[in-house]
Coordinates of C-alpha atoms and ligand atoms in Angstrom, one line a residue:
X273 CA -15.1 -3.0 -14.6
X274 CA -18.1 -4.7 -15.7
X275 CA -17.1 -8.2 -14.8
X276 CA -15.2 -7.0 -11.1
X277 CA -18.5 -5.4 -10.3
X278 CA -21.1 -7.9 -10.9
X279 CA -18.4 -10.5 -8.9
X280 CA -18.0 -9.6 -5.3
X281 CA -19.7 -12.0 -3.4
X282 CA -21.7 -11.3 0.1
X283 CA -18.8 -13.0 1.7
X284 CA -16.4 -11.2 0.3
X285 CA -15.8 -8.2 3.2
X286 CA -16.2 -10.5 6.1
X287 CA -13.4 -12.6 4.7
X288 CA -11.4 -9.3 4.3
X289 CA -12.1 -8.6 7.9
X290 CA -11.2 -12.0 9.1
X291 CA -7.3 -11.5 7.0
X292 CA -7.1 -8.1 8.4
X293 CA -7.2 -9.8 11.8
X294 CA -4.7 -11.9 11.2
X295 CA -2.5 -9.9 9.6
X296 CA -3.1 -7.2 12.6
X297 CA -2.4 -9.8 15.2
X298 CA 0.4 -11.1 13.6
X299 CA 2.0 -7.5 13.3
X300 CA 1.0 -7.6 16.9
X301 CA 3.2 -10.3 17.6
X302 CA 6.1 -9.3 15.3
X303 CA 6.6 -5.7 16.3
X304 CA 9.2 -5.6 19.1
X305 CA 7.3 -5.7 22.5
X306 CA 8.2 -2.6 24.8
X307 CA 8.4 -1.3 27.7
X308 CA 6.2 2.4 28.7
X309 CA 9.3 4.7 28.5
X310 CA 10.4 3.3 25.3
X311 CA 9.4 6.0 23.1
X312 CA 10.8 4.3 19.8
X313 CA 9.4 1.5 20.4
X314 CA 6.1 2.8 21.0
X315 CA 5.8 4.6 17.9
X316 CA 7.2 2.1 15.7
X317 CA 3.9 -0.2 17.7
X318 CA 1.3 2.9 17.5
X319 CA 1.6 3.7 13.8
X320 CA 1.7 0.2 12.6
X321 CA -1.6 -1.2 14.7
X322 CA -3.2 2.0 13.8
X323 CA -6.2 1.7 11.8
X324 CA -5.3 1.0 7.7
X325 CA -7.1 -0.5 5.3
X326 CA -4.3 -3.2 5.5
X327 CA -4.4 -3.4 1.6
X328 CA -0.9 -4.3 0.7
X329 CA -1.2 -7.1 3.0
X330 CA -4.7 -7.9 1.5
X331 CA -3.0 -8.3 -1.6
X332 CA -0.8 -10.8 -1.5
X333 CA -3.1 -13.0 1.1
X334 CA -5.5 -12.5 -1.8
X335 CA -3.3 -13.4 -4.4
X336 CA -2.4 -16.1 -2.7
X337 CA -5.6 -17.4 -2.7
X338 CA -6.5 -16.8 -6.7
X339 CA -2.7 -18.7 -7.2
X340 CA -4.8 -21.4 -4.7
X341 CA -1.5 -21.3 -2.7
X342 CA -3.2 -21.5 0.4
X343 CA -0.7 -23.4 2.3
X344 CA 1.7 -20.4 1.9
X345 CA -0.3 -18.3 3.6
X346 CA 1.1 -18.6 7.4
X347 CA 4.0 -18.3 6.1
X348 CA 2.5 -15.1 3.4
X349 CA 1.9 -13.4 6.7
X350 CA 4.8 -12.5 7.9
X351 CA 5.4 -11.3 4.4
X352 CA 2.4 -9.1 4.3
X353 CA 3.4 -7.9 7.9
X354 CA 6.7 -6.3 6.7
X355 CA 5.0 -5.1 3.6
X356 CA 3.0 -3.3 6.4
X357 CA 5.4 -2.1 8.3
X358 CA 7.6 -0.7 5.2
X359 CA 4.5 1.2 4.3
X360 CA 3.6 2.4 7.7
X361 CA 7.5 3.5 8.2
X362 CA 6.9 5.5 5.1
X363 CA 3.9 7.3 6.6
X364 CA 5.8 8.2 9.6
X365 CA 8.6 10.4 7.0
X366 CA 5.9 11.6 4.3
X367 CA 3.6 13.6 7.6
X368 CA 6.4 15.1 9.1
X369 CA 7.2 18.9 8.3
X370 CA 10.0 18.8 5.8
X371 CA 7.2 16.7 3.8
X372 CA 3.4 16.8 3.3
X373 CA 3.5 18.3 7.1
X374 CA 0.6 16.3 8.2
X375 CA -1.5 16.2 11.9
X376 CA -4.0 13.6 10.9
X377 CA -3.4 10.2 9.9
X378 CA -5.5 6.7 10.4
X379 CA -8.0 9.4 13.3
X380 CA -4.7 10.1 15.1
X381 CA -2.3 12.5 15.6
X382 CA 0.9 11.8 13.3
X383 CA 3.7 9.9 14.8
X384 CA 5.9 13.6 15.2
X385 CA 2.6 15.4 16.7
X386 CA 2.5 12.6 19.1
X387 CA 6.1 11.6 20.0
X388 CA 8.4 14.6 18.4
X389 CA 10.1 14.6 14.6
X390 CA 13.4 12.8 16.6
X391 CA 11.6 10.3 17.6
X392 CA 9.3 10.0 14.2
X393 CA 12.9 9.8 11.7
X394 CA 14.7 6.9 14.6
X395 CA 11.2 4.9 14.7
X396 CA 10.8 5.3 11.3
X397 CA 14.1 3.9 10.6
X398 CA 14.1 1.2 13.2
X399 CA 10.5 -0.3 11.6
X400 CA 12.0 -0.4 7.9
X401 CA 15.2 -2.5 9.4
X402 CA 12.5 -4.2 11.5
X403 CA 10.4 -5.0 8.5
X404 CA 13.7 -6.5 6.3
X405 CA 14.1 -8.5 9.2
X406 CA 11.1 -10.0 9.7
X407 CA 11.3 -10.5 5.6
X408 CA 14.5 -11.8 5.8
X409 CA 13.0 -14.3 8.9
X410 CA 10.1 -15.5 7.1
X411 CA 9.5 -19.2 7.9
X412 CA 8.8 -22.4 5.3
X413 CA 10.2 -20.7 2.2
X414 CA 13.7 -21.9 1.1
X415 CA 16.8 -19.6 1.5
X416 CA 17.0 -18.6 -2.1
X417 CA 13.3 -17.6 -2.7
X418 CA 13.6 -15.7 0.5
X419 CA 16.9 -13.8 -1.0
X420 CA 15.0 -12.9 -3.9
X421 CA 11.6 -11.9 -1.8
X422 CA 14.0 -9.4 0.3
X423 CA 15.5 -7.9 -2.8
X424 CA 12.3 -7.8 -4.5
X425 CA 11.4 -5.8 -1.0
X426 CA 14.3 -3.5 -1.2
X427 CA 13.9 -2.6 -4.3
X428 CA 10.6 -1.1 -4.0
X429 CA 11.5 0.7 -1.2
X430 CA 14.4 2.5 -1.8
X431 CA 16.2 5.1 -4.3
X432 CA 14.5 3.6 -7.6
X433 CA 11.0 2.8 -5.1
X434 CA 9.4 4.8 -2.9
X435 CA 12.5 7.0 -1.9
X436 CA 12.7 8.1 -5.6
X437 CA 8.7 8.6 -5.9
X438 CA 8.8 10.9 -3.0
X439 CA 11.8 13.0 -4.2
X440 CA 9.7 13.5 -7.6
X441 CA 6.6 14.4 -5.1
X442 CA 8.5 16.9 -3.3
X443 CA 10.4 18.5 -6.3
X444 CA 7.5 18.4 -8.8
X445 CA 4.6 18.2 -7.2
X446 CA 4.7 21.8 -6.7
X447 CA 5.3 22.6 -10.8
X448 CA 2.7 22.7 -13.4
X449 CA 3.4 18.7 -15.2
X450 CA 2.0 17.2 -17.7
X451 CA -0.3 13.8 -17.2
X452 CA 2.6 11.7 -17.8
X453 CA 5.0 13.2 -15.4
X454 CA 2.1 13.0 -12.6
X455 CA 1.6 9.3 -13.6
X456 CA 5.5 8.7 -13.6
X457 CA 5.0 10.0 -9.7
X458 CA 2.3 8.0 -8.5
X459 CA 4.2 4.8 -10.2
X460 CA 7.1 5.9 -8.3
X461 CA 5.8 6.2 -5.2
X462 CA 2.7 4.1 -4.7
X463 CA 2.8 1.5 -7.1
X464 CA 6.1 -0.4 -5.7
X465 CA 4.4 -2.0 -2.9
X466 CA 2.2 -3.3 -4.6
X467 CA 4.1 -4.3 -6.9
X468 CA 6.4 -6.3 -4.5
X469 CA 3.3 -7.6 -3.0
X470 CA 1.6 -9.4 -6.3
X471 CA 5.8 -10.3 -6.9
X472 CA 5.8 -11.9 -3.5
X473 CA 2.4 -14.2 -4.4
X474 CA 3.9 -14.6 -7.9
X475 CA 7.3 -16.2 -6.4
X476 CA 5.6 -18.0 -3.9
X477 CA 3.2 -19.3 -6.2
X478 CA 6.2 -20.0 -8.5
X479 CA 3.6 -18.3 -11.7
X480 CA 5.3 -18.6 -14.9
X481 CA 7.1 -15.0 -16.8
X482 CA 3.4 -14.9 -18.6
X483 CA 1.8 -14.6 -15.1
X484 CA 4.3 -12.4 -13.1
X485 CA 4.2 -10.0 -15.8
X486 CA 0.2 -9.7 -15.5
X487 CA 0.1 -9.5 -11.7
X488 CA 2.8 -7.2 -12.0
X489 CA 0.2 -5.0 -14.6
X490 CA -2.5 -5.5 -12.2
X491 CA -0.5 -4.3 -9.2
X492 CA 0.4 -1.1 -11.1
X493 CA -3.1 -0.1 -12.3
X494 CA -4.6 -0.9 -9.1
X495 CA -2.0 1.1 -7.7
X496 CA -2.3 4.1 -10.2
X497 CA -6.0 4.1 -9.6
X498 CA -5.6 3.8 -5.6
X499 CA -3.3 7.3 -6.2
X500 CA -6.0 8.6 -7.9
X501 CA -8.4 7.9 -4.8
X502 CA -6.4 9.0 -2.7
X503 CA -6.3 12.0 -4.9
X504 CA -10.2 12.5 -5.1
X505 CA -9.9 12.0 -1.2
X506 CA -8.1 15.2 -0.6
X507 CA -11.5 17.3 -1.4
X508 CA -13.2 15.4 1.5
X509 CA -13.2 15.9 5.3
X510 CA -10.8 14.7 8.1
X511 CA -14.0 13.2 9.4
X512 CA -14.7 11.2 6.5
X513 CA -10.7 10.5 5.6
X514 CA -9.0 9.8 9.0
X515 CA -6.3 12.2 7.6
X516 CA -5.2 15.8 6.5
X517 CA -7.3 17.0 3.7
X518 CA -6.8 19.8 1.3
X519 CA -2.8 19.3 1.7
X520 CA -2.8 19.3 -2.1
X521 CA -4.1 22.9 -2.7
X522 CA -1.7 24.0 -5.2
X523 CA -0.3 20.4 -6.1
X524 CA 0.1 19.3 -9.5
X525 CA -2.6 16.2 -9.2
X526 CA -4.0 14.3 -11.8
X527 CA -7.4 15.4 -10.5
X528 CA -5.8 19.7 -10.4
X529 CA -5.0 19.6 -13.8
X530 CA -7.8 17.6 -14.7
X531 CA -10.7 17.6 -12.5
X532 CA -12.9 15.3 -10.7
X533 CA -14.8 14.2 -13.2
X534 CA -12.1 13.2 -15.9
X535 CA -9.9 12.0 -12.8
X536 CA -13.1 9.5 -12.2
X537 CA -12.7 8.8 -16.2
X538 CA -8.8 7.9 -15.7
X539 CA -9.7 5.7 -12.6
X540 CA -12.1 3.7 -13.9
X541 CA -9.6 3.3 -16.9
X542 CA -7.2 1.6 -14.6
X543 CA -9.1 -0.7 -12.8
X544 CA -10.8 -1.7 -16.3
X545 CA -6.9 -2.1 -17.3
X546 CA -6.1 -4.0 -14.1
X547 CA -8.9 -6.1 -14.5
X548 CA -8.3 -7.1 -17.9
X549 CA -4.4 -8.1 -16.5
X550 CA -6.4 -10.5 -14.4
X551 CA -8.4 -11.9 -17.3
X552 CA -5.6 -12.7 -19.3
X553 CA -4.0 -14.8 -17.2
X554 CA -7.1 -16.9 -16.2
X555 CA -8.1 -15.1 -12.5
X556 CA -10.8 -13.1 -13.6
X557 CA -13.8 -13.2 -11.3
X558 CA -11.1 -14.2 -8.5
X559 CA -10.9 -12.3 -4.8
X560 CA -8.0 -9.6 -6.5
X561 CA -10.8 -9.1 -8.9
X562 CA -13.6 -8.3 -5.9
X563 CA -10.8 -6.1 -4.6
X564 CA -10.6 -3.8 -7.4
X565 CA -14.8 -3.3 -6.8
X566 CA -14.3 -3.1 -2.9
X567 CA -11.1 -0.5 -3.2
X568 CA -13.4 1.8 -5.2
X569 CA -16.5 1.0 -2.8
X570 CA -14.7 1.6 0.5
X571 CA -11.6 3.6 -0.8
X572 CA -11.4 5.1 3.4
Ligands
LIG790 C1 10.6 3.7 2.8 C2 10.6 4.7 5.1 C3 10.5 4.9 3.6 C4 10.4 6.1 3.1 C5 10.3 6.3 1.6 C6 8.3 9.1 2.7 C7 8.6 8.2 1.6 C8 10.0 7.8 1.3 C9 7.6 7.7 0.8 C10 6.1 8.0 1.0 C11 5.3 7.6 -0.2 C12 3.9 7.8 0.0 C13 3.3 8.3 1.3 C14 3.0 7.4 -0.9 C15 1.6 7.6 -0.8 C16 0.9 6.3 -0.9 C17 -0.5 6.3 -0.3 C18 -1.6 6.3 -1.3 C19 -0.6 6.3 1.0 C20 -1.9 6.0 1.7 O1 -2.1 4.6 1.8 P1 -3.3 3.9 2.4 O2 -4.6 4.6 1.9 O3 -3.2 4.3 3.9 O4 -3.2 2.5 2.1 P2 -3.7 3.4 5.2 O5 -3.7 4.3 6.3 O6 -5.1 2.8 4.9 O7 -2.7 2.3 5.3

């Protein structure tokens, strides 16, 4: 991480809040507008705008950027906003009861706590077909790069994506696993959007089989070491998280079987890894690269 720390420039969080704007004001105007008495639509508005860290989004704005494909980024956004909104439907399913049962999420109550578990599954539902949509709508990219975009998009998201990473979650997370088999989760279920994110700046920035595998390395590693944060983050309080802690009491994490300090250890492994993606392929010293220093700095 040597090279990602001594990188981030003074700028680089004030540009970070300035995309986060515009990604928020763009899911603004993409979610479906709605009237006071419609619950669904309230939700699906209410656990989107919610407070994130936005970093899928971030990613592929950012990417964009290092691929100095700048004049893709209007139409990036829309892009980023149904990366968003597939990630905040997921959030909606993985609090409610029959999952991690969770009360706390981004300093509110969870979608289910607020609006009741029918309304959680439709909205949840209803913001995935939303976020295709919006995909599958994207302006300035030609028909056959948006077919692959939207595939690239389903893919991470359903039975061999997140659907399959959360299945693992619930059935082994439970069972004492070996490293691997936690790591085989947490590629399951948090590295695909990211994954479809650095695929979406690699197609849009038409990067060569060399490059696309690299950002697709990068993408993984950043998001095995975000798991592992997020992991680490479990010891903390709601105050400090904005979320449920100690859910994963009795959960076969890398940071259970190993502890805090080697779990530290095998994070700064994978952003060292994730740098060195970036490297390769001439975009070391680039904004993803200041991200990898900033997730670790702010990871809340
Ligand atoms: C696709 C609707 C749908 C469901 C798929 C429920 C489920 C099945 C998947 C859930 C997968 C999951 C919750 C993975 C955890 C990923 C993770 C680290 C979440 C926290 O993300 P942050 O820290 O959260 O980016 P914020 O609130 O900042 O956006």
């Amino acid at each position: 991480m040597a090279t990602a720390m001594s990188s981030m420039q003074p700028h680089f969080e004030q540009m970070l809040s300035a995309l986060r704007t515009r990604v928020d004001d763009r899911l603004d105007q993409r979610l479906p507008p709605c009237p006071a008495h419609d619950l669904i639509g309230l939700a699906m508005r209410d656990g989107t705008l919610a407070p994130g860290k936005r970093i899928r989004p971030l990613l592929l704005l950012l990417a964009l950027q290092d691929l100095q494909q700048e004049q893709t980024v209007d139409a990036a956004l829309d892009l980023a906003c149904a990366l968003e909104m597939v990630h905040a439907a997921s959030l909606f399913l993985d609090d409610m009861p029959c999952m991690d049962n969770a009360e706390l999420r981004r300093g509110r109550p969870t979608i289910h706590l607020q609006f009741g578990e029918d309304i959680a599954v439709l909205s949840s539902v209803a913001l995935l077909s939303h976020a295709f949509s919006i995909a599958a709508s994207a302006e300035g990219i030609g028909d056959s790069l948006r077919n692959h975009l939207v595939r690239l998009l389903a893919q991470a998201t359903g039975a061999q994506g997140l659907v399959r990473g959360q299945y693992h979650d619930l059935r082994e997370g439970h069972r004492v696993r070996p490293l691997e088999a936690i790591a085989h989760t947490n590629r399951l279920k948090t590295c695909p959007l990211f994954t479809a994110a650095l695929g979406f700046a690699a197609l849009l920035g038409a990067a060569d089989v060399s490059r696309t595998c690299h950002l697709n390395g990068f993408a993984t590693e950043l998001g095995l070491a975000f798991q592992l944060l997020d992991d680490l983050a479990d010891g903390l309080t709601p105050q400090q998280t904005g979320k449920d802690t100690g859910k994963d009491r009795g959960k076969s994490t890398v940071v259970a079987l190993l502890g805090p300090e080697a779990a530290h250890q095998h994070l700064e492994e994978h952003l060292a890894r994730a740098e060195q993606h970036l490297i390769d392929t001439g975009l070391g010293g680039g904004y993803l690269a200041q991200l990898l220093e900033y997730c670790c700095a702010r990871p809340y």
